[in-house]
């Protein structure tokens, strides 16, 4: 495994966190993230994702959201979706090398979309879920 692309919907909450945590755990790999949607292209990650990452010593503040392209499907060895709907969208695009992050440690559960969370607490849960799955992936 040389390269991994993490994919969520907006590329501003979950997949930038997965990218940041994965880069810390596996610095030898080429790791990126993107979204299936285009609404937030060019934006920085949401403030709560930046905050929870920074509390764990991970800096994702320089990330800029981008949308997945067909080229990505060819260029990355592994594509990892954050939830079932991301997974289905990727399969619809023709991705074959795609799995769901929750399959590495959370009974294949979705990493919940924190975009509409009211408080910060949900982000701690999301961070923990992503970190546990990634630690299992890189074992
Ligand atoms: P993400 O969160 O997929 O974890 O980046 C979302 C960000 C934006 C939207 C949905 C989810 N949105 O609907 O704009």
PDB file of C-alpha atoms and ligand atoms in Angstrom:
ATOM      1  CA  UNK A   1       0.000   0.000   0.000  1.00  0.00           C
ATOM      2  CA  UNK A   2       1.554   3.286  -1.101  1.00  0.00           C
ATOM      3  CA  UNK A   3      -1.260   5.801  -1.404  1.00  0.00           C
ATOM      4  CA  UNK A   4      -4.637   6.331   0.230  1.00  0.00           C
ATOM      5  CA  UNK A   5      -7.430   8.756  -0.551  1.00  0.00           C
ATOM      6  CA  UNK A   6     -10.035   9.442   2.164  1.00  0.00           C
ATOM      7  CA  UNK A   7     -13.418  10.543   0.890  1.00  0.00           C
ATOM      8  CA  UNK A   8     -16.398  12.135   2.654  1.00  0.00           C
ATOM      9  CA  UNK A   9     -19.131  14.439   1.370  1.00  0.00           C
ATOM     10  CA  UNK A  10     -17.809  17.966   1.808  1.00  0.00           C
ATOM     11  CA  UNK A  11     -14.091  17.393   2.535  1.00  0.00           C
ATOM     12  CA  UNK A  12     -14.300  19.918   5.351  1.00  0.00           C
ATOM     13  CA  UNK A  13     -15.094  17.821   8.478  1.00  0.00           C
ATOM     14  CA  UNK A  14     -14.338  14.094   8.399  1.00  0.00           C
ATOM     15  CA  UNK A  15     -11.926  13.253   5.574  1.00  0.00           C
ATOM     16  CA  UNK A  16      -9.441  16.079   6.363  1.00  0.00           C
ATOM     17  CA  UNK A  17      -9.306  14.638   9.893  1.00  0.00           C
ATOM     18  CA  UNK A  18      -8.718  11.139   8.509  1.00  0.00           C
ATOM     19  CA  UNK A  19      -5.985  12.536   6.234  1.00  0.00           C
ATOM     20  CA  UNK A  20      -4.264  14.349   9.117  1.00  0.00           C
ATOM     21  CA  UNK A  21      -4.406  11.398  11.509  1.00  0.00           C
ATOM     22  CA  UNK A  22      -3.267   8.929   8.821  1.00  0.00           C
ATOM     23  CA  UNK A  23      -0.303  11.135   7.882  1.00  0.00           C
ATOM     24  CA  UNK A  24       0.759  11.112  11.520  1.00  0.00           C
ATOM     25  CA  UNK A  25       0.389   7.319  11.832  1.00  0.00           C
ATOM     26  CA  UNK A  26       1.918   6.434   8.435  1.00  0.00           C
ATOM     27  CA  UNK A  27       4.196   9.272   7.311  1.00  0.00           C
ATOM     28  CA  UNK A  28       5.766   7.075   4.613  1.00  0.00           C
ATOM     29  CA  UNK A  29       2.526   6.898   2.607  1.00  0.00           C
ATOM     30  CA  UNK A  30       1.052   9.365   0.145  1.00  0.00           C
ATOM     31  CA  UNK A  31      -2.220  10.407   1.726  1.00  0.00           C
ATOM     32  CA  UNK A  32      -4.868  12.861   0.546  1.00  0.00           C
ATOM     33  CA  UNK A  33      -8.554  13.542   1.080  1.00  0.00           C
ATOM     34  CA  UNK A  34     -11.412  14.915  -0.969  1.00  0.00           C
ATOM     35  CA  UNK A  35     -15.203  15.126  -1.080  1.00  0.00           C
ATOM     36  CA  UNK A  36     -17.831  13.706  -3.395  1.00  0.00           C
ATOM     37  CA  UNK A  37     -19.597  17.086  -3.421  1.00  0.00           C
ATOM     38  CA  UNK A  38     -18.447  20.445  -4.735  1.00  0.00           C
ATOM     39  CA  UNK A  39     -20.137  22.851  -2.289  1.00  0.00           C
ATOM     40  CA  UNK A  40     -17.046  23.570  -0.203  1.00  0.00           C
ATOM     41  CA  UNK A  41     -14.251  23.369  -2.787  1.00  0.00           C
ATOM     42  CA  UNK A  42     -11.363  25.658  -1.793  1.00  0.00           C
ATOM     43  CA  UNK A  43     -12.547  26.046   1.805  1.00  0.00           C
ATOM     44  CA  UNK A  44     -10.554  25.288   4.951  1.00  0.00           C
ATOM     45  CA  UNK A  45     -11.733  22.492   7.261  1.00  0.00           C
ATOM     46  CA  UNK A  46     -14.539  23.302   9.708  1.00  0.00           C
ATOM     47  CA  UNK A  47     -13.323  24.951  12.903  1.00  0.00           C
ATOM     48  CA  UNK A  48     -14.248  22.058  15.176  1.00  0.00           C
ATOM     49  CA  UNK A  49     -12.264  19.606  13.044  1.00  0.00           C
ATOM     50  CA  UNK A  50      -9.256  21.939  13.145  1.00  0.00           C
ATOM     51  CA  UNK A  51      -9.710  22.245  16.922  1.00  0.00           C
ATOM     52  CA  UNK A  52     -10.046  18.535  17.738  1.00  0.00           C
ATOM     53  CA  UNK A  53      -7.077  17.743  15.479  1.00  0.00           C
ATOM     54  CA  UNK A  54      -4.949  20.396  17.124  1.00  0.00           C
ATOM     55  CA  UNK A  55      -5.812  19.065  20.602  1.00  0.00           C
ATOM     56  CA  UNK A  56      -4.244  15.791  19.414  1.00  0.00           C
ATOM     57  CA  UNK A  57      -1.184  17.451  17.886  1.00  0.00           C
ATOM     58  CA  UNK A  58      -2.422  17.194  14.298  1.00  0.00           C
ATOM     59  CA  UNK A  59      -2.463  20.334  12.154  1.00  0.00           C
ATOM     60  CA  UNK A  60      -5.046  20.242   9.360  1.00  0.00           C
ATOM     61  CA  UNK A  61      -5.508  24.016   9.112  1.00  0.00           C
ATOM     62  CA  UNK A  62      -3.747  24.308   5.749  1.00  0.00           C
ATOM     63  CA  UNK A  63      -6.000  21.818   3.983  1.00  0.00           C
ATOM     64  CA  UNK A  64      -8.211  23.109   1.168  1.00  0.00           C
ATOM     65  CA  UNK A  65     -11.305  21.137   0.195  1.00  0.00           C
ATOM     66  CA  UNK A  66     -11.402  19.549  -3.228  1.00  0.00           C
ATOM     67  CA  UNK A  67     -13.826  17.339  -5.125  1.00  0.00           C
ATOM     68  CA  UNK A  68     -12.952  13.813  -6.274  1.00  0.00           C
ATOM     69  CA  UNK A  69     -12.061  13.293  -9.943  1.00  0.00           C
ATOM     70  CA  UNK A  70     -12.017  10.203 -12.146  1.00  0.00           C
ATOM     71  CA  UNK A  71      -8.215  10.459 -12.157  1.00  0.00           C
ATOM     72  CA  UNK A  72      -8.206   9.895  -8.389  1.00  0.00           C
ATOM     73  CA  UNK A  73      -9.767   6.471  -8.888  1.00  0.00           C
ATOM     74  CA  UNK A  74      -6.769   5.417 -10.974  1.00  0.00           C
ATOM     75  CA  UNK A  75      -4.058   7.240  -9.039  1.00  0.00           C
ATOM     76  CA  UNK A  76      -4.664   5.953  -5.508  1.00  0.00           C
ATOM     77  CA  UNK A  77      -3.992   2.371  -4.380  1.00  0.00           C
ATOM     78  CA  UNK A  78      -6.754   2.564  -1.779  1.00  0.00           C
ATOM     79  CA  UNK A  79      -9.803   4.736  -1.482  1.00  0.00           C
ATOM     80  CA  UNK A  80     -11.496   4.823   1.907  1.00  0.00           C
ATOM     81  CA  UNK A  81     -15.010   6.206   2.319  1.00  0.00           C
ATOM     82  CA  UNK A  82     -16.166   7.697   5.599  1.00  0.00           C
ATOM     83  CA  UNK A  83     -19.779   6.517   5.307  1.00  0.00           C
ATOM     84  CA  UNK A  84     -22.032   4.235   3.283  1.00  0.00           C
ATOM     85  CA  UNK A  85     -23.353   6.987   1.069  1.00  0.00           C
ATOM     86  CA  UNK A  86     -19.799   8.081   0.174  1.00  0.00           C
ATOM     87  CA  UNK A  87     -19.004   4.419  -0.531  1.00  0.00           C
ATOM     88  CA  UNK A  88     -22.002   4.057  -2.850  1.00  0.00           C
ATOM     89  CA  UNK A  89     -21.163   7.297  -4.677  1.00  0.00           C
ATOM     90  CA  UNK A  90     -17.608   6.045  -5.226  1.00  0.00           C
ATOM     91  CA  UNK A  91     -18.828   2.684  -6.517  1.00  0.00           C
ATOM     92  CA  UNK A  92     -21.204   4.517  -8.863  1.00  0.00           C
ATOM     93  CA  UNK A  93     -18.173   6.377 -10.215  1.00  0.00           C
ATOM     94  CA  UNK A  94     -16.546   3.000 -10.934  1.00  0.00           C
ATOM     95  CA  UNK A  95     -14.179   2.720  -7.962  1.00  0.00           C
ATOM     96  CA  UNK A  96     -13.175  -0.881  -7.252  1.00  0.00           C
ATOM     97  CA  UNK A  97     -10.360  -0.338  -4.759  1.00  0.00           C
ATOM     98  CA  UNK A  98     -12.728   1.217  -2.199  1.00  0.00           C
ATOM     99  CA  UNK A  99     -13.605   0.257   1.392  1.00  0.00           C
ATOM    100  CA  UNK A 100     -15.374   1.951   4.281  1.00  0.00           C
ATOM    101  CA  UNK A 101     -13.303   3.201   7.212  1.00  0.00           C
ATOM    102  CA  UNK A 102     -15.691   1.664   9.776  1.00  0.00           C
ATOM    103  CA  UNK A 103     -14.871  -1.792   8.414  1.00  0.00           C
ATOM    104  CA  UNK A 104     -11.473  -1.506  10.143  1.00  0.00           C
ATOM    105  CA  UNK A 105     -12.852  -1.368  13.654  1.00  0.00           C
ATOM    106  CA  UNK A 106     -16.394  -0.177  14.144  1.00  0.00           C
ATOM    107  CA  UNK A 107     -18.485  -3.086  12.850  1.00  0.00           C
ATOM    108  CA  UNK A 108     -18.609  -1.350   9.487  1.00  0.00           C
ATOM    109  CA  UNK A 109     -20.486   1.593  11.022  1.00  0.00           C
ATOM    110  CA  UNK A 110     -20.497   4.993   9.342  1.00  0.00           C
ATOM    111  CA  UNK A 111     -18.329   7.782  10.707  1.00  0.00           C
ATOM    112  CA  UNK A 112     -21.221  10.163  11.470  1.00  0.00           C
ATOM    113  CA  UNK A 113     -21.432  13.394   9.541  1.00  0.00           C
ATOM    114  CA  UNK A 114     -20.604  16.113  12.086  1.00  0.00           C
ATOM    115  CA  UNK A 115     -21.586  18.998   9.803  1.00  0.00           C
ATOM    116  CA  UNK A 116     -24.878  19.490  11.612  1.00  0.00           C
ATOM    117  CA  UNK A 117     -23.607  18.685  15.130  1.00  0.00           C
ATOM    118  CA  UNK A 118     -24.465  21.497  17.514  1.00  0.00           C
ATOM    119  CA  UNK A 119     -21.607  21.068  19.986  1.00  0.00           C
ATOM    120  CA  UNK A 120     -17.999  19.995  20.080  1.00  0.00           C
ATOM    121  CA  UNK A 121     -18.551  16.652  21.802  1.00  0.00           C
ATOM    122  CA  UNK A 122     -19.456  14.862  18.580  1.00  0.00           C
ATOM    123  CA  UNK A 123     -16.111  15.803  17.094  1.00  0.00           C
ATOM    124  CA  UNK A 124     -14.284  14.011  19.900  1.00  0.00           C
ATOM    125  CA  UNK A 125     -16.240  10.863  19.080  1.00  0.00           C
ATOM    126  CA  UNK A 126     -15.522  11.253  15.366  1.00  0.00           C
ATOM    127  CA  UNK A 127     -11.804  11.762  16.051  1.00  0.00           C
ATOM    128  CA  UNK A 128     -11.665   8.689  18.279  1.00  0.00           C
ATOM    129  CA  UNK A 129     -13.528   6.550  15.756  1.00  0.00           C
ATOM    130  CA  UNK A 130     -11.245   7.576  12.892  1.00  0.00           C
ATOM    131  CA  UNK A 131      -8.101   7.074  14.976  1.00  0.00           C
ATOM    132  CA  UNK A 132      -9.073   3.585  16.170  1.00  0.00           C
ATOM    133  CA  UNK A 133      -9.923   2.448  12.631  1.00  0.00           C
ATOM    134  CA  UNK A 134      -6.688   3.850  11.232  1.00  0.00           C
ATOM    135  CA  UNK A 135      -4.571   2.245  13.941  1.00  0.00           C
ATOM    136  CA  UNK A 136      -6.156  -1.101  13.000  1.00  0.00           C
ATOM    137  CA  UNK A 137      -5.609  -0.415   9.292  1.00  0.00           C
ATOM    138  CA  UNK A 138      -1.895   0.305   9.771  1.00  0.00           C
ATOM    139  CA  UNK A 139      -1.283  -2.576  12.238  1.00  0.00           C
TER     140      UNK A 139
HETATM  141  P1  LIG B   1     -17.967  16.256   5.684  1.00  0.00           P
HETATM  142  O1  LIG B   1     -19.162  17.093   6.297  1.00  0.00           O
HETATM  143  O2  LIG B   1     -18.557  15.398   4.587  1.00  0.00           O
HETATM  144  O3  LIG B   1     -17.485  15.440   6.838  1.00  0.00           O
HETATM  145  O4  LIG B   1     -16.949  17.248   5.173  1.00  0.00           O
HETATM  146  C1  LIG B   1     -20.062  17.813   5.500  1.00  0.00           C
HETATM  147  C2  LIG B   1     -19.752  19.064   5.042  1.00  0.00           C
HETATM  148  C3  LIG B   1     -20.663  19.772   4.297  1.00  0.00           C
HETATM  149  C4  LIG B   1     -21.890  19.220   3.993  1.00  0.00           C
HETATM  150  C5  LIG B   1     -22.204  17.960   4.438  1.00  0.00           C
HETATM  151  C6  LIG B   1     -21.279  17.243   5.194  1.00  0.00           C
HETATM  152  N1  LIG B   1     -22.836  19.958   3.243  1.00  0.00           N
HETATM  153  O5  LIG B   1     -23.974  19.475   3.098  1.00  0.00           O
HETATM  154  O6  LIG B   1     -22.535  21.037   2.741  1.00  0.00           O
END
